[in-house]
Amino acid sequence: MSETAKSSGSTDQDQLLGHVHGLGTDPDDGTLYVASHMGVFRRQDDGRLERVADRWQDTMAFTVVGPGHFIASGHPDLREDLPPQLGLIESTDAAETWRSLSLQGRADFHALDVSSDLIYGYDSANGALLKTLNGRRWQVIDRGPLADIAADPSDSSRLLATTPQGQLLAYDVPPGTRESVDGAPPLYLIDWVEGDSVVGVSAAGELFLSRDSGRSWQPLPRVTGEPQALDAEPGLWHLATTHGIYRSTDEGRTWENLLA
């Protein structure tokens, strides 16, 4: 749901995608979508990645909300007459088309997450953690640089965030308190799976699982390459690295490279 620094290496994936900013599975048909610097791609049944609608939009903070319903941010296709910062955008036809919801030209979300009807977003342009109920009017929760955010899918008052230095932060919204989680590994990407289960990845590619909402963590087998994007839902995890896009159906114990 967010991005990490680009690798200096060059692979076939780099040439096609540029850099993977986000991953998500459409609950309508189980299709995996890959949001990247070069547009949004859908994975075909034969494993190929197909660019959606011939769009080259730099799609960041990609998040699946429901069947065919996505939200994101980023920067426009250079063929479009739009501001360089897209703000919050929405697609209701599985990335075929996008429309602006709010903050066009003013916000550059590098992370978005949804819990019930609440949307959380980290706007890197202004260094602000925000929330909204309707996608249009935003409230500032906190300020300061963040790397990724993860909201409890069943309790919108619980939010985790990571900093670029790997510090894990826990928010209670409301009343708006924040605390550092002592003893957590240095995490960069995080995603809240369900209940109290949270997945985290360090900038070095080390994987961890927490079963108590981030208070303690257990290590998992490492995936090859520098991490770029993470999406974890019950029974199905995806992780993009500089070496491929990986899938796990056993909570990270084994991984399959979908681009191999």
PDB file of C-alpha atoms in Angstrom:
ATOM      1  CA  MET A   1       0.000   0.000   0.000  1.00  0.00           C
ATOM      2  CA  SER A   2       3.003   2.200  -0.206  1.00  0.00           C
ATOM      3  CA  GLU A   3       6.364   2.433  -1.829  1.00  0.00           C
ATOM      4  CA  THR A   4       9.993   1.922  -0.967  1.00  0.00           C
ATOM      5  CA  ALA A   5      13.128   3.333  -2.549  1.00  0.00           C
ATOM      6  CA  LYS A   6      13.802   2.178  -6.100  1.00  0.00           C
ATOM      7  CA  SER A   7      16.444  -0.436  -6.748  1.00  0.00           C
ATOM      8  CA  SER A   8      19.452   0.418  -8.848  1.00  0.00           C
ATOM      9  CA  GLY A   9      19.157  -2.953 -10.602  1.00  0.00           C
ATOM     10  CA  SER A  10      17.322  -3.487 -13.888  1.00  0.00           C
ATOM     11  CA  THR A  11      14.997  -6.429 -14.559  1.00  0.00           C
ATOM     12  CA  ASP A  12      12.202  -7.263 -17.013  1.00  0.00           C
ATOM     13  CA  GLN A  13       9.783  -6.181 -14.281  1.00  0.00           C
ATOM     14  CA  ASP A  14      11.564  -2.811 -14.040  1.00  0.00           C
ATOM     15  CA  GLN A  15      11.179  -2.295 -17.780  1.00  0.00           C
ATOM     16  CA  LEU A  16       7.443  -3.090 -17.731  1.00  0.00           C
ATOM     17  CA  LEU A  17       6.336  -1.584 -14.423  1.00  0.00           C
ATOM     18  CA  GLY A  18       9.055   0.890 -13.492  1.00  0.00           C
ATOM     19  CA  HIS A  19       8.325   0.417  -9.797  1.00  0.00           C
ATOM     20  CA  VAL A  20       5.440  -1.321  -8.050  1.00  0.00           C
ATOM     21  CA  HIS A  21       3.533   1.065  -5.780  1.00  0.00           C
ATOM     22  CA  GLY A  22       0.604  -1.150  -4.785  1.00  0.00           C
ATOM     23  CA  LEU A  23      -1.093  -4.539  -5.049  1.00  0.00           C
ATOM     24  CA  GLY A  24      -4.675  -5.654  -4.596  1.00  0.00           C
ATOM     25  CA  THR A  25      -7.076  -8.472  -5.446  1.00  0.00           C
ATOM     26  CA  ASP A  26     -10.502  -7.633  -6.850  1.00  0.00           C
ATOM     27  CA  PRO A  27     -13.055  -9.565  -4.725  1.00  0.00           C
ATOM     28  CA  ASP A  28     -15.362  -9.719  -7.753  1.00  0.00           C
ATOM     29  CA  ASP A  29     -13.246 -12.222  -9.678  1.00  0.00           C
ATOM     30  CA  GLY A  30      -9.989 -12.714  -7.750  1.00  0.00           C
ATOM     31  CA  THR A  31      -7.895 -10.838 -10.315  1.00  0.00           C
ATOM     32  CA  LEU A  32      -4.624  -9.427  -9.018  1.00  0.00           C
ATOM     33  CA  TYR A  33      -4.000  -5.777  -9.896  1.00  0.00           C
ATOM     34  CA  VAL A  34      -0.529  -4.251  -9.864  1.00  0.00           C
ATOM     35  CA  ALA A  35      -0.279  -0.463  -9.589  1.00  0.00           C
ATOM     36  CA  SER A  36       3.016   0.918 -10.793  1.00  0.00           C
ATOM     37  CA  HIS A  37       4.994   3.880 -12.053  1.00  0.00           C
ATOM     38  CA  MET A  38       3.926   2.876 -15.571  1.00  0.00           C
ATOM     39  CA  GLY A  39       0.195   2.350 -14.984  1.00  0.00           C
ATOM     40  CA  VAL A  40      -2.138  -0.264 -13.514  1.00  0.00           C
ATOM     41  CA  PHE A  41      -1.833  -3.855 -14.712  1.00  0.00           C
ATOM     42  CA  ARG A  42      -4.092  -6.872 -14.281  1.00  0.00           C
ATOM     43  CA  ARG A  43      -2.704 -10.398 -14.088  1.00  0.00           C
ATOM     44  CA  GLN A  44      -4.140 -12.671 -16.766  1.00  0.00           C
ATOM     45  CA  ASP A  45      -5.004 -16.348 -16.299  1.00  0.00           C
ATOM     46  CA  ASP A  46      -1.820 -17.290 -18.154  1.00  0.00           C
ATOM     47  CA  GLY A  47       0.270 -15.177 -15.772  1.00  0.00           C
ATOM     48  CA  ARG A  48       0.920 -12.255 -18.125  1.00  0.00           C
ATOM     49  CA  LEU A  49       0.490  -8.685 -16.927  1.00  0.00           C
ATOM     50  CA  GLU A  50      -1.840  -6.567 -19.083  1.00  0.00           C
ATOM     51  CA  ARG A  51      -1.891  -2.773 -18.891  1.00  0.00           C
ATOM     52  CA  VAL A  52      -5.415  -1.545 -18.110  1.00  0.00           C
ATOM     53  CA  ALA A  53      -6.963   0.867 -20.633  1.00  0.00           C
ATOM     54  CA  ASP A  54      -3.584   1.821 -22.134  1.00  0.00           C
ATOM     55  CA  ARG A  55      -3.115   4.275 -19.264  1.00  0.00           C
ATOM     56  CA  TRP A  56       0.385   5.268 -18.124  1.00  0.00           C
ATOM     57  CA  GLN A  57      -0.726   7.002 -14.942  1.00  0.00           C
ATOM     58  CA  ASP A  58       1.809   6.762 -12.105  1.00  0.00           C
ATOM     59  CA  THR A  59      -0.602   5.124  -9.658  1.00  0.00           C
ATOM     60  CA  MET A  60       0.418   5.303  -5.999  1.00  0.00           C
ATOM     61  CA  ALA A  61      -1.227   4.264  -2.713  1.00  0.00           C
ATOM     62  CA  PHE A  62      -3.426   1.824  -4.657  1.00  0.00           C
ATOM     63  CA  THR A  63      -6.137   0.282  -2.461  1.00  0.00           C
ATOM     64  CA  VAL A  64      -8.987  -2.090  -3.294  1.00  0.00           C
ATOM     65  CA  VAL A  65     -12.199  -0.958  -1.600  1.00  0.00           C
ATOM     66  CA  GLY A  66     -14.652  -3.450  -3.087  1.00  0.00           C
ATOM     67  CA  PRO A  67     -15.587  -5.259  -6.326  1.00  0.00           C
ATOM     68  CA  GLY A  68     -14.157  -3.172  -9.153  1.00  0.00           C
ATOM     69  CA  HIS A  69     -13.829  -0.278  -6.691  1.00  0.00           C
ATOM     70  CA  PHE A  70     -10.327   1.143  -6.178  1.00  0.00           C
ATOM     71  CA  ILE A  71      -8.853   4.318  -4.695  1.00  0.00           C
ATOM     72  CA  ALA A  72      -5.384   5.702  -5.316  1.00  0.00           C
ATOM     73  CA  SER A  73      -3.246   8.787  -5.807  1.00  0.00           C
ATOM     74  CA  GLY A  74      -0.151   9.581  -7.841  1.00  0.00           C
ATOM     75  CA  HIS A  75       0.661  11.502 -11.007  1.00  0.00           C
ATOM     76  CA  PRO A  76      -1.181  11.673 -14.344  1.00  0.00           C
ATOM     77  CA  ASP A  77      -0.463  10.117 -17.695  1.00  0.00           C
ATOM     78  CA  LEU A  78       1.526  12.815 -19.517  1.00  0.00           C
ATOM     79  CA  ARG A  79      -1.122  12.764 -22.269  1.00  0.00           C
ATOM     80  CA  GLU A  80      -3.663  14.160 -19.781  1.00  0.00           C
ATOM     81  CA  ASP A  81      -4.093  17.834 -18.894  1.00  0.00           C
ATOM     82  CA  LEU A  82      -4.063  17.366 -15.124  1.00  0.00           C
ATOM     83  CA  PRO A  83      -2.056  18.781 -12.200  1.00  0.00           C
ATOM     84  CA  PRO A  84       1.086  16.823 -11.274  1.00  0.00           C
ATOM     85  CA  GLN A  85      -0.491  15.712  -7.992  1.00  0.00           C
ATOM     86  CA  LEU A  86      -3.705  13.732  -8.397  1.00  0.00           C
ATOM     87  CA  GLY A  87      -4.871  13.899  -4.779  1.00  0.00           C
ATOM     88  CA  LEU A  88      -7.452  11.211  -4.005  1.00  0.00           C
ATOM     89  CA  ILE A  89      -8.813   9.448  -7.096  1.00  0.00           C
ATOM     90  CA  GLU A  90     -11.384   6.667  -7.479  1.00  0.00           C
ATOM     91  CA  SER A  91     -12.236   3.982 -10.021  1.00  0.00           C
ATOM     92  CA  THR A  92     -15.495   2.033  -9.992  1.00  0.00           C
ATOM     93  CA  ASP A  93     -14.738   0.030 -13.144  1.00  0.00           C
ATOM     94  CA  ALA A  94     -11.568  -1.831 -12.124  1.00  0.00           C
ATOM     95  CA  ALA A  95      -9.087   0.894 -13.183  1.00  0.00           C
ATOM     96  CA  GLU A  96     -10.551   1.421 -16.662  1.00  0.00           C
ATOM     97  CA  THR A  97     -11.324   5.038 -15.730  1.00  0.00           C
ATOM     98  CA  TRP A  98     -10.535   7.286 -12.759  1.00  0.00           C
ATOM     99  CA  ARG A  99     -12.169  10.392 -11.318  1.00  0.00           C
ATOM    100  CA  SER A 100     -10.976  12.946  -8.806  1.00  0.00           C
ATOM    101  CA  LEU A 101     -12.549  12.881  -5.351  1.00  0.00           C
ATOM    102  CA  SER A 102     -10.544  15.563  -3.555  1.00  0.00           C
ATOM    103  CA  LEU A 103      -7.265  17.464  -3.117  1.00  0.00           C
ATOM    104  CA  GLN A 104      -6.337  17.411  -6.812  1.00  0.00           C
ATOM    105  CA  GLY A 105      -3.161  19.437  -7.265  1.00  0.00           C
ATOM    106  CA  ARG A 106      -2.679  19.673  -3.494  1.00  0.00           C
ATOM    107  CA  ALA A 107      -1.974  16.204  -2.104  1.00  0.00           C
ATOM    108  CA  ASP A 108       0.330  13.332  -3.042  1.00  0.00           C
ATOM    109  CA  PHE A 109      -0.789  10.278  -1.086  1.00  0.00           C
ATOM    110  CA  HIS A 110       1.918   7.638  -0.738  1.00  0.00           C
ATOM    111  CA  ALA A 111      -0.264   5.410   1.470  1.00  0.00           C
ATOM    112  CA  LEU A 112      -4.008   4.871   1.785  1.00  0.00           C
ATOM    113  CA  ASP A 113      -6.048   2.385   3.785  1.00  0.00           C
ATOM    114  CA  VAL A 114      -9.729   1.824   4.452  1.00  0.00           C
ATOM    115  CA  SER A 115     -11.623   0.635   7.522  1.00  0.00           C
ATOM    116  CA  SER A 116     -15.415   0.526   7.230  1.00  0.00           C
ATOM    117  CA  ASP A 117     -16.339   3.916   5.719  1.00  0.00           C
ATOM    118  CA  LEU A 118     -13.210   5.672   6.955  1.00  0.00           C
ATOM    119  CA  ILE A 119     -10.234   6.380   4.669  1.00  0.00           C
ATOM    120  CA  TYR A 120      -6.800   7.082   6.112  1.00  0.00           C
ATOM    121  CA  GLY A 121      -4.094   8.640   3.979  1.00  0.00           C
ATOM    122  CA  TYR A 122      -0.512   9.815   4.303  1.00  0.00           C
ATOM    123  CA  ASP A 123       0.070  12.892   2.144  1.00  0.00           C
ATOM    124  CA  SER A 124       3.804  13.070   1.489  1.00  0.00           C
ATOM    125  CA  ALA A 125       3.542  16.493  -0.161  1.00  0.00           C
ATOM    126  CA  ASN A 126       2.513  18.063   3.147  1.00  0.00           C
ATOM    127  CA  GLY A 127       3.854  15.479   5.592  1.00  0.00           C
ATOM    128  CA  ALA A 128       0.392  14.889   7.060  1.00  0.00           C
ATOM    129  CA  LEU A 129      -1.577  11.856   8.222  1.00  0.00           C
ATOM    130  CA  LEU A 130      -5.235  12.445   7.349  1.00  0.00           C
ATOM    131  CA  LYS A 131      -8.628  10.791   7.618  1.00  0.00           C
ATOM    132  CA  THR A 132     -11.953  11.280   5.820  1.00  0.00           C
ATOM    133  CA  LEU A 133     -15.440   9.812   5.975  1.00  0.00           C
ATOM    134  CA  ASN A 134     -16.633  10.925   2.550  1.00  0.00           C
ATOM    135  CA  GLY A 135     -13.421  11.152   0.530  1.00  0.00           C
ATOM    136  CA  ARG A 136     -13.759  14.921   0.232  1.00  0.00           C
ATOM    137  CA  ARG A 137     -13.353  16.632   3.615  1.00  0.00           C
ATOM    138  CA  TRP A 138     -10.167  15.654   5.418  1.00  0.00           C
ATOM    139  CA  GLN A 139      -9.017  15.959   9.022  1.00  0.00           C
ATOM    140  CA  VAL A 140      -5.356  16.041  10.075  1.00  0.00           C
ATOM    141  CA  ILE A 141      -4.439  13.361  12.630  1.00  0.00           C
ATOM    142  CA  ASP A 142      -0.702  13.864  12.850  1.00  0.00           C
ATOM    143  CA  ARG A 143       2.269  15.428  11.089  1.00  0.00           C
ATOM    144  CA  GLY A 144       5.693  14.060  10.301  1.00  0.00           C
ATOM    145  CA  PRO A 145       7.236  11.699   7.758  1.00  0.00           C
ATOM    146  CA  LEU A 146       5.662   8.235   7.454  1.00  0.00           C
ATOM    147  CA  ALA A 147       6.425   5.256   5.239  1.00  0.00           C
ATOM    148  CA  ASP A 148       3.236   3.173   5.420  1.00  0.00           C
ATOM    149  CA  ILE A 149      -0.072   2.877   7.275  1.00  0.00           C
ATOM    150  CA  ALA A 150      -2.389  -0.021   8.157  1.00  0.00           C
ATOM    151  CA  ALA A 151      -5.903   0.281   9.596  1.00  0.00           C
ATOM    152  CA  ASP A 152      -7.733  -2.473  11.457  1.00  0.00           C
ATOM    153  CA  PRO A 153     -10.378  -3.618   8.910  1.00  0.00           C
ATOM    154  CA  SER A 154     -12.954  -4.199  11.662  1.00  0.00           C
ATOM    155  CA  ASP A 155     -12.148  -1.290  14.010  1.00  0.00           C
ATOM    156  CA  SER A 156     -11.466   2.074  12.393  1.00  0.00           C
ATOM    157  CA  SER A 157     -10.152   3.516  15.673  1.00  0.00           C
ATOM    158  CA  ARG A 158      -7.011   1.360  15.440  1.00  0.00           C
ATOM    159  CA  LEU A 159      -4.243   2.435  13.092  1.00  0.00           C
ATOM    160  CA  LEU A 160      -0.575   1.481  12.741  1.00  0.00           C
ATOM    161  CA  ALA A 161       2.075   3.432  10.851  1.00  0.00           C
ATOM    162  CA  THR A 162       5.777   3.124  10.119  1.00  0.00           C
ATOM    163  CA  THR A 163       8.375   5.836   9.732  1.00  0.00           C
ATOM    164  CA  PRO A 164      11.158   5.946   7.124  1.00  0.00           C
ATOM    165  CA  GLN A 165      13.534   4.921   9.931  1.00  0.00           C
ATOM    166  CA  GLY A 166      11.512   1.749  10.619  1.00  0.00           C
ATOM    167  CA  GLN A 167       9.786   2.855  13.845  1.00  0.00           C
ATOM    168  CA  LEU A 168       6.320   1.381  14.394  1.00  0.00           C
ATOM    169  CA  LEU A 169       3.660   3.799  15.680  1.00  0.00           C
ATOM    170  CA  ALA A 170       0.237   2.917  17.096  1.00  0.00           C
ATOM    171  CA  TYR A 171      -2.654   5.392  16.902  1.00  0.00           C
ATOM    172  CA  ASP A 172      -5.942   5.425  18.786  1.00  0.00           C
ATOM    173  CA  VAL A 173      -8.390   7.470  16.675  1.00  0.00           C
ATOM    174  CA  PRO A 174     -10.157   9.005  18.529  1.00  0.00           C
ATOM    175  CA  PRO A 175      -9.006  10.253  21.017  1.00  0.00           C
ATOM    176  CA  GLY A 176      -5.970  10.793  18.810  1.00  0.00           C
ATOM    177  CA  THR A 177      -3.187   9.401  20.930  1.00  0.00           C
ATOM    178  CA  ARG A 178       0.038   8.047  19.415  1.00  0.00           C
ATOM    179  CA  GLU A 179       2.720   5.838  20.894  1.00  0.00           C
ATOM    180  CA  SER A 180       5.879   4.155  19.683  1.00  0.00           C
ATOM    181  CA  VAL A 181       5.726   0.363  19.837  1.00  0.00           C
ATOM    182  CA  ASP A 182       8.808  -0.658  21.776  1.00  0.00           C
ATOM    183  CA  GLY A 183      10.498  -3.874  20.724  1.00  0.00           C
ATOM    184  CA  ALA A 184       9.003  -3.977  17.224  1.00  0.00           C
ATOM    185  CA  PRO A 185      11.395  -4.897  14.394  1.00  0.00           C
ATOM    186  CA  PRO A 186      12.414  -2.129  11.970  1.00  0.00           C
ATOM    187  CA  LEU A 187       9.373  -2.219   9.690  1.00  0.00           C
ATOM    188  CA  TYR A 188       8.770  -0.324   6.472  1.00  0.00           C
ATOM    189  CA  LEU A 189       5.698  -1.875   4.780  1.00  0.00           C
ATOM    190  CA  ILE A 190       2.758  -3.093   6.880  1.00  0.00           C
ATOM    191  CA  ASP A 191      -0.741  -4.429   6.274  1.00  0.00           C
ATOM    192  CA  TRP A 192      -3.484  -5.397   8.707  1.00  0.00           C
ATOM    193  CA  VAL A 193      -4.868  -8.797   7.713  1.00  0.00           C
ATOM    194  CA  GLU A 194      -7.814  -9.340  10.071  1.00  0.00           C
ATOM    195  CA  GLY A 195      -8.509  -9.483  13.795  1.00  0.00           C
ATOM    196  CA  ASP A 196      -5.197  -8.917  15.547  1.00  0.00           C
ATOM    197  CA  SER A 197      -3.006 -10.194  12.685  1.00  0.00           C
ATOM    198  CA  VAL A 198      -0.612  -7.724  11.049  1.00  0.00           C
ATOM    199  CA  VAL A 199       2.118  -8.386   8.465  1.00  0.00           C
ATOM    200  CA  GLY A 200       5.284  -6.284   8.244  1.00  0.00           C
ATOM    201  CA  VAL A 201       8.329  -6.083   6.001  1.00  0.00           C
ATOM    202  CA  SER A 202      11.577  -4.300   6.755  1.00  0.00           C
ATOM    203  CA  ALA A 203      13.383  -2.166   4.185  1.00  0.00           C
ATOM    204  CA  ALA A 204      15.925  -4.991   3.997  1.00  0.00           C
ATOM    205  CA  GLY A 205      13.199  -7.479   3.013  1.00  0.00           C
ATOM    206  CA  GLU A 206      12.749  -9.275   6.342  1.00  0.00           C
ATOM    207  CA  LEU A 207       9.180 -10.477   6.894  1.00  0.00           C
ATOM    208  CA  PHE A 208       7.331 -10.552  10.216  1.00  0.00           C
ATOM    209  CA  LEU A 209       3.885 -11.514  11.518  1.00  0.00           C
ATOM    210  CA  SER A 210       2.146 -10.151  14.600  1.00  0.00           C
ATOM    211  CA  ARG A 211      -0.903 -11.836  16.123  1.00  0.00           C
ATOM    212  CA  ASP A 212      -1.461  -9.206  18.814  1.00  0.00           C
ATOM    213  CA  SER A 213      -1.998  -6.016  16.798  1.00  0.00           C
ATOM    214  CA  GLY A 214       1.691  -5.214  16.499  1.00  0.00           C
ATOM    215  CA  ARG A 215       2.850  -5.610  20.078  1.00  0.00           C
ATOM    216  CA  SER A 216       5.038  -8.661  19.361  1.00  0.00           C
ATOM    217  CA  TRP A 217       6.375 -10.149  16.133  1.00  0.00           C
ATOM    218  CA  GLN A 218       7.623 -13.467  14.800  1.00  0.00           C
ATOM    219  CA  PRO A 219      10.013 -13.729  11.822  1.00  0.00           C
ATOM    220  CA  LEU A 220       8.949 -15.375   8.557  1.00  0.00           C
ATOM    221  CA  PRO A 221      10.960 -16.733   5.614  1.00  0.00           C
ATOM    222  CA  ARG A 222      12.532 -13.959   3.609  1.00  0.00           C
ATOM    223  CA  VAL A 223      11.575 -13.251  -0.015  1.00  0.00           C
ATOM    224  CA  THR A 224      14.260 -12.434  -2.587  1.00  0.00           C
ATOM    225  CA  GLY A 225      14.698  -8.791  -3.599  1.00  0.00           C
ATOM    226  CA  GLU A 226      14.060  -5.343  -2.155  1.00  0.00           C
ATOM    227  CA  PRO A 227      10.402  -4.908  -1.079  1.00  0.00           C
ATOM    228  CA  GLN A 228       8.198  -2.503  -3.020  1.00  0.00           C
ATOM    229  CA  ALA A 229       4.554  -3.208  -2.131  1.00  0.00           C
ATOM    230  CA  LEU A 230       2.576  -5.458   0.225  1.00  0.00           C
ATOM    231  CA  ASP A 231      -1.039  -6.622   0.309  1.00  0.00           C
ATOM    232  CA  ALA A 232      -2.240  -9.174   2.847  1.00  0.00           C
ATOM    233  CA  GLU A 233      -5.761 -10.485   3.227  1.00  0.00           C
ATOM    234  CA  PRO A 234      -6.975 -13.662   4.957  1.00  0.00           C
ATOM    235  CA  GLY A 235      -5.429 -16.664   3.222  1.00  0.00           C
ATOM    236  CA  LEU A 236      -3.802 -14.644   0.440  1.00  0.00           C
ATOM    237  CA  TRP A 237      -0.710 -12.437   0.682  1.00  0.00           C
ATOM    238  CA  HIS A 238       1.122 -10.664  -2.135  1.00  0.00           C
ATOM    239  CA  LEU A 239       4.520  -9.005  -1.975  1.00  0.00           C
ATOM    240  CA  ALA A 240       6.267  -7.165  -4.798  1.00  0.00           C
ATOM    241  CA  THR A 241      10.048  -6.952  -4.751  1.00  0.00           C
ATOM    242  CA  THR A 242      12.715  -6.009  -7.271  1.00  0.00           C
ATOM    243  CA  HIS A 243      12.844  -9.716  -8.221  1.00  0.00           C
ATOM    244  CA  GLY A 244       9.159 -10.368  -8.845  1.00  0.00           C
ATOM    245  CA  ILE A 245       5.639 -10.452  -7.479  1.00  0.00           C
ATOM    246  CA  TYR A 246       5.199 -13.184  -4.896  1.00  0.00           C
ATOM    247  CA  ARG A 247       2.102 -14.954  -3.559  1.00  0.00           C
ATOM    248  CA  SER A 248       1.659 -16.880  -0.312  1.00  0.00           C
ATOM    249  CA  THR A 249      -1.412 -18.868   0.736  1.00  0.00           C
ATOM    250  CA  ASP A 250       0.029 -20.157   4.027  1.00  0.00           C
ATOM    251  CA  GLU A 251       0.716 -16.948   5.985  1.00  0.00           C
ATOM    252  CA  GLY A 252       4.155 -16.371   4.543  1.00  0.00           C
ATOM    253  CA  ARG A 253       5.680 -19.781   5.163  1.00  0.00           C
ATOM    254  CA  THR A 254       6.144 -20.396   1.420  1.00  0.00           C
ATOM    255  CA  TRP A 255       6.064 -18.044  -1.564  1.00  0.00           C
ATOM    256  CA  GLU A 256       5.508 -18.432  -5.318  1.00  0.00           C
ATOM    257  CA  ASN A 257       6.942 -15.918  -7.802  1.00  0.00           C
ATOM    258  CA  LEU A 258       4.050 -15.094 -10.139  1.00  0.00           C
ATOM    259  CA  LEU A 259       6.401 -13.584 -12.732  1.00  0.00           C
ATOM    260  CA  ALA A 260       8.814 -16.517 -12.883  1.00  0.00           C
TER     261      ALA A 260
END
